[in-house]
Short mmCIF file of C-alpha atoms and ligand atoms in Angstrom, two decimals:
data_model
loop_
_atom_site.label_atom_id
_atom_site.label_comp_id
_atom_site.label_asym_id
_atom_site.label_seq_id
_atom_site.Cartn_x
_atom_site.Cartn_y
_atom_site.Cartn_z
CA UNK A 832 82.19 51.10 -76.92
CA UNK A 833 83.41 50.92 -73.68
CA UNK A 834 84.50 47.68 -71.47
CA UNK A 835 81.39 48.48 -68.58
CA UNK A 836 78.71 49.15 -71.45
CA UNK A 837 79.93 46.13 -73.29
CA UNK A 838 79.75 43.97 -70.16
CA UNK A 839 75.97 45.76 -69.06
CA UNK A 840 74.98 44.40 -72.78
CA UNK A 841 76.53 40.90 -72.28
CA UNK A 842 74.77 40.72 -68.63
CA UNK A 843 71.47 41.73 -70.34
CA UNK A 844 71.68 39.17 -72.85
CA UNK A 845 71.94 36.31 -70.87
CA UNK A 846 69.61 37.46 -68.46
CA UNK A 847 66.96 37.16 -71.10
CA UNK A 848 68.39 34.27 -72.64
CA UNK A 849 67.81 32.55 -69.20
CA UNK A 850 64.35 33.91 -68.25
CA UNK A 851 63.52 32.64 -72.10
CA UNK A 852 64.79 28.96 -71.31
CA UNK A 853 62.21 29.20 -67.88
CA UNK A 854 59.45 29.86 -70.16
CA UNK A 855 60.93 27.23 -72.82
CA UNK A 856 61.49 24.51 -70.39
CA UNK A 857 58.21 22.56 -70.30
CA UNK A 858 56.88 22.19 -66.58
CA UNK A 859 57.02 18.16 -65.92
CA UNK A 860 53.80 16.86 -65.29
CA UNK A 861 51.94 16.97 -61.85
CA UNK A 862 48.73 15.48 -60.26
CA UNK A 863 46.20 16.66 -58.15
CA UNK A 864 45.28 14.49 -55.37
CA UNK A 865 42.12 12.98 -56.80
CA UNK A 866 44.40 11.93 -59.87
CA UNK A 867 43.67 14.21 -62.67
CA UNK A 868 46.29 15.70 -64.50
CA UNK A 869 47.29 19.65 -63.87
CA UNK A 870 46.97 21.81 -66.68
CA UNK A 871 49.91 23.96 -65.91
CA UNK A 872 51.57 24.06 -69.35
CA UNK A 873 50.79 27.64 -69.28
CA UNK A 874 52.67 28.29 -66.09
CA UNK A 875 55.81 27.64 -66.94
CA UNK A 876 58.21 28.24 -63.81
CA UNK A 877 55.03 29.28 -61.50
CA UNK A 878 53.49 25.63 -62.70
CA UNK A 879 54.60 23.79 -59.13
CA UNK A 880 52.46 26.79 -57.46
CA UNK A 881 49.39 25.04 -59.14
CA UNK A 882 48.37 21.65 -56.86
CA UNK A 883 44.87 21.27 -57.47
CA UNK A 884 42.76 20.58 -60.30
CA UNK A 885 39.67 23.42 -61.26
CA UNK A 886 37.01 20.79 -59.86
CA UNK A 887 38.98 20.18 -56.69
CA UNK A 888 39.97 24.24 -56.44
CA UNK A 889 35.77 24.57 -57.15
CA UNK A 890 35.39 21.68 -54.84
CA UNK A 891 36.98 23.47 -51.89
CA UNK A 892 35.68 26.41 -52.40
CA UNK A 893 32.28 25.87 -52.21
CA UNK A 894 32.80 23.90 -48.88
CA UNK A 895 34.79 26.59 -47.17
CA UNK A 896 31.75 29.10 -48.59
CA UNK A 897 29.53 26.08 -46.86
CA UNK A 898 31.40 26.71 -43.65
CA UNK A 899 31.12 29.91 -43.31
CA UNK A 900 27.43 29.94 -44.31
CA UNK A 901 26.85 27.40 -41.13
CA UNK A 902 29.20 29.86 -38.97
CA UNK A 903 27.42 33.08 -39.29
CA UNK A 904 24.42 31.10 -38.75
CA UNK A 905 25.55 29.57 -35.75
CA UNK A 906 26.30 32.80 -34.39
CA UNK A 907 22.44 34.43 -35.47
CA UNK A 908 21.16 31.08 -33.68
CA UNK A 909 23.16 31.89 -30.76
CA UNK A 910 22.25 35.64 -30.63
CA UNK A 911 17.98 34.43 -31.27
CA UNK A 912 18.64 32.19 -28.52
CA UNK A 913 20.18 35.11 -26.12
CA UNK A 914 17.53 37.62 -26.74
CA UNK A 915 14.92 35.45 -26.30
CA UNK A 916 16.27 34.52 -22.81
CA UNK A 917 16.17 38.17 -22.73
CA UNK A 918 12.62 38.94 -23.79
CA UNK A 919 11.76 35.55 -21.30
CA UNK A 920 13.42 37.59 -18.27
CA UNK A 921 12.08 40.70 -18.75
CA UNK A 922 7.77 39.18 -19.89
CA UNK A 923 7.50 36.60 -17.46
CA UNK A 924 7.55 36.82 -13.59
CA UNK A 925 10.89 35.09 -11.55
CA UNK A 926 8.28 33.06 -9.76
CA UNK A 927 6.99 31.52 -12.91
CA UNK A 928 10.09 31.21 -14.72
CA UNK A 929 11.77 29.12 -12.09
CA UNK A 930 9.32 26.47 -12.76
CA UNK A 931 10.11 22.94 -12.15
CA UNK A 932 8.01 20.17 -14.51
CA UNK A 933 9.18 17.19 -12.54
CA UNK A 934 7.94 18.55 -9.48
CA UNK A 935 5.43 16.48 -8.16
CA UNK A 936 3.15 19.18 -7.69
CA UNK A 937 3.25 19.93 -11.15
CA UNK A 938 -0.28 19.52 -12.96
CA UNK A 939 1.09 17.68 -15.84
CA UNK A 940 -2.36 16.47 -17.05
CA UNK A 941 -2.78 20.65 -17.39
CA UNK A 942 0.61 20.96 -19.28
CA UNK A 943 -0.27 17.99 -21.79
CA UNK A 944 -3.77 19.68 -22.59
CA UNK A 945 -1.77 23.21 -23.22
CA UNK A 946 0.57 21.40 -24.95
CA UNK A 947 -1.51 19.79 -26.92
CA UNK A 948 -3.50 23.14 -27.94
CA UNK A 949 -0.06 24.96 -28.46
CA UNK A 950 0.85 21.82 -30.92
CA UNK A 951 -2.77 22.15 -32.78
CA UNK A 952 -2.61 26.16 -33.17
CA UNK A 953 0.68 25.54 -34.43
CA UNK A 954 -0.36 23.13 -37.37
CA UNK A 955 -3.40 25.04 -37.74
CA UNK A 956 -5.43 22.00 -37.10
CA UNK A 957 -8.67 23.95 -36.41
CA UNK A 958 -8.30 24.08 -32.28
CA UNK A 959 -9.77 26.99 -31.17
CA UNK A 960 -7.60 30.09 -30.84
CA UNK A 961 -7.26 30.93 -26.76
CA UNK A 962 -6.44 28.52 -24.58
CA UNK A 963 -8.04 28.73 -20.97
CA UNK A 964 -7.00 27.08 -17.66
CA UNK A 965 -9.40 27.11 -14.79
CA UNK A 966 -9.23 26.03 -11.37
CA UNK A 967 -8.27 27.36 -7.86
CA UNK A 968 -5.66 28.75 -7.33
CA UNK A 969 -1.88 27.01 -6.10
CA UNK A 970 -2.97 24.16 -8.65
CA UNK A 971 -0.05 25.41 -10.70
CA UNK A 972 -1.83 27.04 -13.96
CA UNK A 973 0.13 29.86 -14.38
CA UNK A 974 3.04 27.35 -14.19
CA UNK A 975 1.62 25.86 -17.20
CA UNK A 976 0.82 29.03 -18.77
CA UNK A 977 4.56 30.33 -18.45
CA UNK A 978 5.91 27.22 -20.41
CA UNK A 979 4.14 27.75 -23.47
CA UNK A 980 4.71 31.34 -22.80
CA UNK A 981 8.30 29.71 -23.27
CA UNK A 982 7.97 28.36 -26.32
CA UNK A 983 6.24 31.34 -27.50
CA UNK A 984 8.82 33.67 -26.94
CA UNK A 985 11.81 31.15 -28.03
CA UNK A 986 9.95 30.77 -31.36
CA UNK A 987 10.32 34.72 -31.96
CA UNK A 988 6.97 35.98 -31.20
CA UNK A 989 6.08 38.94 -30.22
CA UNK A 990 4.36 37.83 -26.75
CA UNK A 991 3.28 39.96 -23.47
CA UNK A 992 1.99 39.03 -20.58
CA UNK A 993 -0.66 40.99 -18.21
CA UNK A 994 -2.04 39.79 -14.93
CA UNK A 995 -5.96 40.59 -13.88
CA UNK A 996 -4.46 43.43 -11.53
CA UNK A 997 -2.71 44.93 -13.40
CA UNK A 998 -4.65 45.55 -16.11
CA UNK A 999 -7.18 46.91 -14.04
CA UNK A 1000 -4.44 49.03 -13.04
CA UNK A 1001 -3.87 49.80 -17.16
CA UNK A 1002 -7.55 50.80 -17.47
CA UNK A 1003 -8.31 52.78 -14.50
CA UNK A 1004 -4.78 54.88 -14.69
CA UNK A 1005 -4.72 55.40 -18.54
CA UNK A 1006 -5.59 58.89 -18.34
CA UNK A 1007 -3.36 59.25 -15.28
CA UNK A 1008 -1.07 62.64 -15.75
CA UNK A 1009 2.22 60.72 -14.20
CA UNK A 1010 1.47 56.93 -15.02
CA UNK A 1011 -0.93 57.25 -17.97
CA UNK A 1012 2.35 56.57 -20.53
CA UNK A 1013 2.67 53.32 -18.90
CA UNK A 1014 -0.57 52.31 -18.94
CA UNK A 1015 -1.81 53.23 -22.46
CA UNK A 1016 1.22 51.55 -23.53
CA UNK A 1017 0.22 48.26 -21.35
CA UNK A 1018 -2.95 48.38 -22.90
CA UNK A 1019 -1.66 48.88 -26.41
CA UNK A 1020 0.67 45.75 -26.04
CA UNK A 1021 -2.15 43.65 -25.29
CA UNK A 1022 -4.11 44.51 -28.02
CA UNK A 1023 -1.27 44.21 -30.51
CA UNK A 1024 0.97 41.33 -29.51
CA UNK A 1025 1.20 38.20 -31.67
CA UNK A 1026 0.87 35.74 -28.31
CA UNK A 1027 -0.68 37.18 -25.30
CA UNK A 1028 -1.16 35.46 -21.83
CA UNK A 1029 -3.72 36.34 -19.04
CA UNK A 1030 -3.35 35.89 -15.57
CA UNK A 1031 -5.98 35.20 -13.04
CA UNK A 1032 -9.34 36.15 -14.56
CA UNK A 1033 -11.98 36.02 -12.22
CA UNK A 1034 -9.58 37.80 -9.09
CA UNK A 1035 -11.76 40.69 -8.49
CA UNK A 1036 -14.96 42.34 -9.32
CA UNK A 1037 -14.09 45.16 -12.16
CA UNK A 1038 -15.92 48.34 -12.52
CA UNK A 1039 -17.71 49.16 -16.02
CA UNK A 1040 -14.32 50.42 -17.64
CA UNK A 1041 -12.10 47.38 -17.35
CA UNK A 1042 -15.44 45.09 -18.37
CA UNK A 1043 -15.79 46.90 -21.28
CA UNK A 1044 -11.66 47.23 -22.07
CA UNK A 1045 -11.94 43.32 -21.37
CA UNK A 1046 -14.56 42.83 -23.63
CA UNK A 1047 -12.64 45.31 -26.32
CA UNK A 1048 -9.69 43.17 -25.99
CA UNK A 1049 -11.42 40.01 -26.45
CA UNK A 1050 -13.40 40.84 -29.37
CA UNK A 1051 -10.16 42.50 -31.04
CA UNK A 1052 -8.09 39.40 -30.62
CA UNK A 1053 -10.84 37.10 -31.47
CA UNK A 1054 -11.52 39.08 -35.03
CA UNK A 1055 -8.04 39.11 -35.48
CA UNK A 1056 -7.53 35.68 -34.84
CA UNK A 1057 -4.52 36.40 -32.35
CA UNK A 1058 -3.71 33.58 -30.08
CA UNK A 1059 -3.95 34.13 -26.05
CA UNK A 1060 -3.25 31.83 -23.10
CA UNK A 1061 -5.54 32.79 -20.03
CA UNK A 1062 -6.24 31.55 -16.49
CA UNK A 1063 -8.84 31.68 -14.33
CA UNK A 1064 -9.62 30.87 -10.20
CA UNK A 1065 -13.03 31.10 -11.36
CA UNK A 1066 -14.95 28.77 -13.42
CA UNK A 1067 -16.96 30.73 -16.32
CA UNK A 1068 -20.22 30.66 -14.44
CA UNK A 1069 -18.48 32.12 -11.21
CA UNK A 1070 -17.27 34.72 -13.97
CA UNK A 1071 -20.58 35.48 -14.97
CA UNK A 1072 -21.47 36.42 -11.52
CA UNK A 1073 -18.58 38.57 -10.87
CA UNK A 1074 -19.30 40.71 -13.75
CA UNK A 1075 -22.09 42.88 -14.47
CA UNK A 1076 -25.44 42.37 -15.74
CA UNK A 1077 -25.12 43.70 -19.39
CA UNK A 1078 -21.22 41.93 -20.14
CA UNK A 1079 -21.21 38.75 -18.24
CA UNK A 1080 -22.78 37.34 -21.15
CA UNK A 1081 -20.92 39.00 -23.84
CA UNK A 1082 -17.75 38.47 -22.63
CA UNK A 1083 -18.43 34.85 -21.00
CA UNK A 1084 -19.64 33.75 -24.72
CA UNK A 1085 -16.44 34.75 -26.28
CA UNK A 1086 -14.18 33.04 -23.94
CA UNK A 1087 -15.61 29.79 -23.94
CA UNK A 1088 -16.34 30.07 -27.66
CA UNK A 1089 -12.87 31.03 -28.82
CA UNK A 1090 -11.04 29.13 -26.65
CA UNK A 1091 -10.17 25.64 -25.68
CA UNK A 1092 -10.77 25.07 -21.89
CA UNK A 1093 -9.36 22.62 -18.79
CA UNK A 1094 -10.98 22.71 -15.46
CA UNK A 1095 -8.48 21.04 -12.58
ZN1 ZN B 2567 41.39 17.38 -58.32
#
């Protein structure tokens, strides 16, 4: 045998003889740092890479699993919060938005009552279903109307908002070749939003059509039990005379039947 291959076996040996004492030595004891003892008899020479006990390793685990839990929903909070802002922006006019409650001009007797009907629908503490806000106009309804509009929106529902105008507008153009899209669609929204709010009832005298897509709308939110916010410069009577002979009635009734009603 030669000198090299006779040194290579040597070299061998006591390589193995020394990774077997490692494995041989016991590991001295160590603690985790709520005091119980580390199993790491096992480890041998890895057994100072093991400083916590399985309940504390569990332990930690399960908070940093906790943490992230709370940080992705942080992060869905924050996006909710920024796309409501967004839906807010783009359903409820500037005007309305940039409302002030501790102005003094603000009717907050009007804001407690809609607050106080928003608070009942909410428990389902049998208030009636609409909410209605009548009185002349500059008395700061629609201000009213566009904070629970607020809330609406911020509590993720599915809310629109349509003015007296313009869904005139909806109903007399929805056969229109160039704006008939738009209108249909207005008039769809209305009828299938979760939270709608109404804007200055009583404005103008409608023709036949709109009366009887009023009346539609009405009846289809009041069977489905869908919750609307409206206003009116016109108190129901004065509504009754603005309208024609065969509605007024009709759609009077359902208003002030479904719905809970202020006067200022
Ligand atoms: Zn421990």
């Amino acid at each position: 045998m030669s000198t090299a291959r006779m040194n290579r076996i040597a070299s061998v040996g006591e390589m193995t003889s020394r990774i077997e004492s490692v494995f041989e030595n016991k590991p001295k004891q160590q603690f985790c740092s709520c005091g119980a003892l580390l199993d790491n008899e096992s480890l041998g020479r890895w057994a100072s890479l093991l400083t916590e006990c399985t309940s504390c390793i569990e332990k930690h685990r399960e908070a940093e699993a906790a943490r992230q839990l709370e940080e992705r929903e942080e992060r869905r909070k924050a996006l909710r919060k920024a796309k409501a802002h967004e839906r807010w922006k783009k359903v409820v006019p500037k005007k309305y938005r940039e409302t002030d409650p501790k102005h003094p001009n603000f009717p907050r007797g009007l804001d407690a009552f809609a607050q106080a009907w928003l608070a009942d629908v909410l428990d389902g503490e049998g208030s009636r279903v609409w909410c209605g806000l009548i009185g002349e106009s500059g008395k700061g309804k629609t201000r009213v109307m566009s904070r629970v509009m607020r809330q609406k929106i911020h509590s993720g529902e599915d809310c629109h908002w349509i003015n007296a105008t313009r869904f005139q507008w909806a109903c007399q153009y929805q056969f229109d070749d160039e704006r008939g899209a738009i209108a249909r669609k207005a008039l769809e929204r209305m009828l299938s939003c979760e939270f709608l709010a109404f804007d200055d009832l009583g404005k103008q005298k409608w023709n036949p059509t709109v009366e009887s897509h009023f009346y539609d709308l009405l009846e289809h939110r009041d069977s489905e039990c869908k919750q609307m916010i409206w206003t009116s410069n016109s108190t129901l009577e004065e509504l009754a005379l603005m309208l024609s002979k065969d509605r007024a009635k009709p759609i009077v009734g359902r208003l002030s039947e479904s719905s809970n009603i202020a006067e200022i």
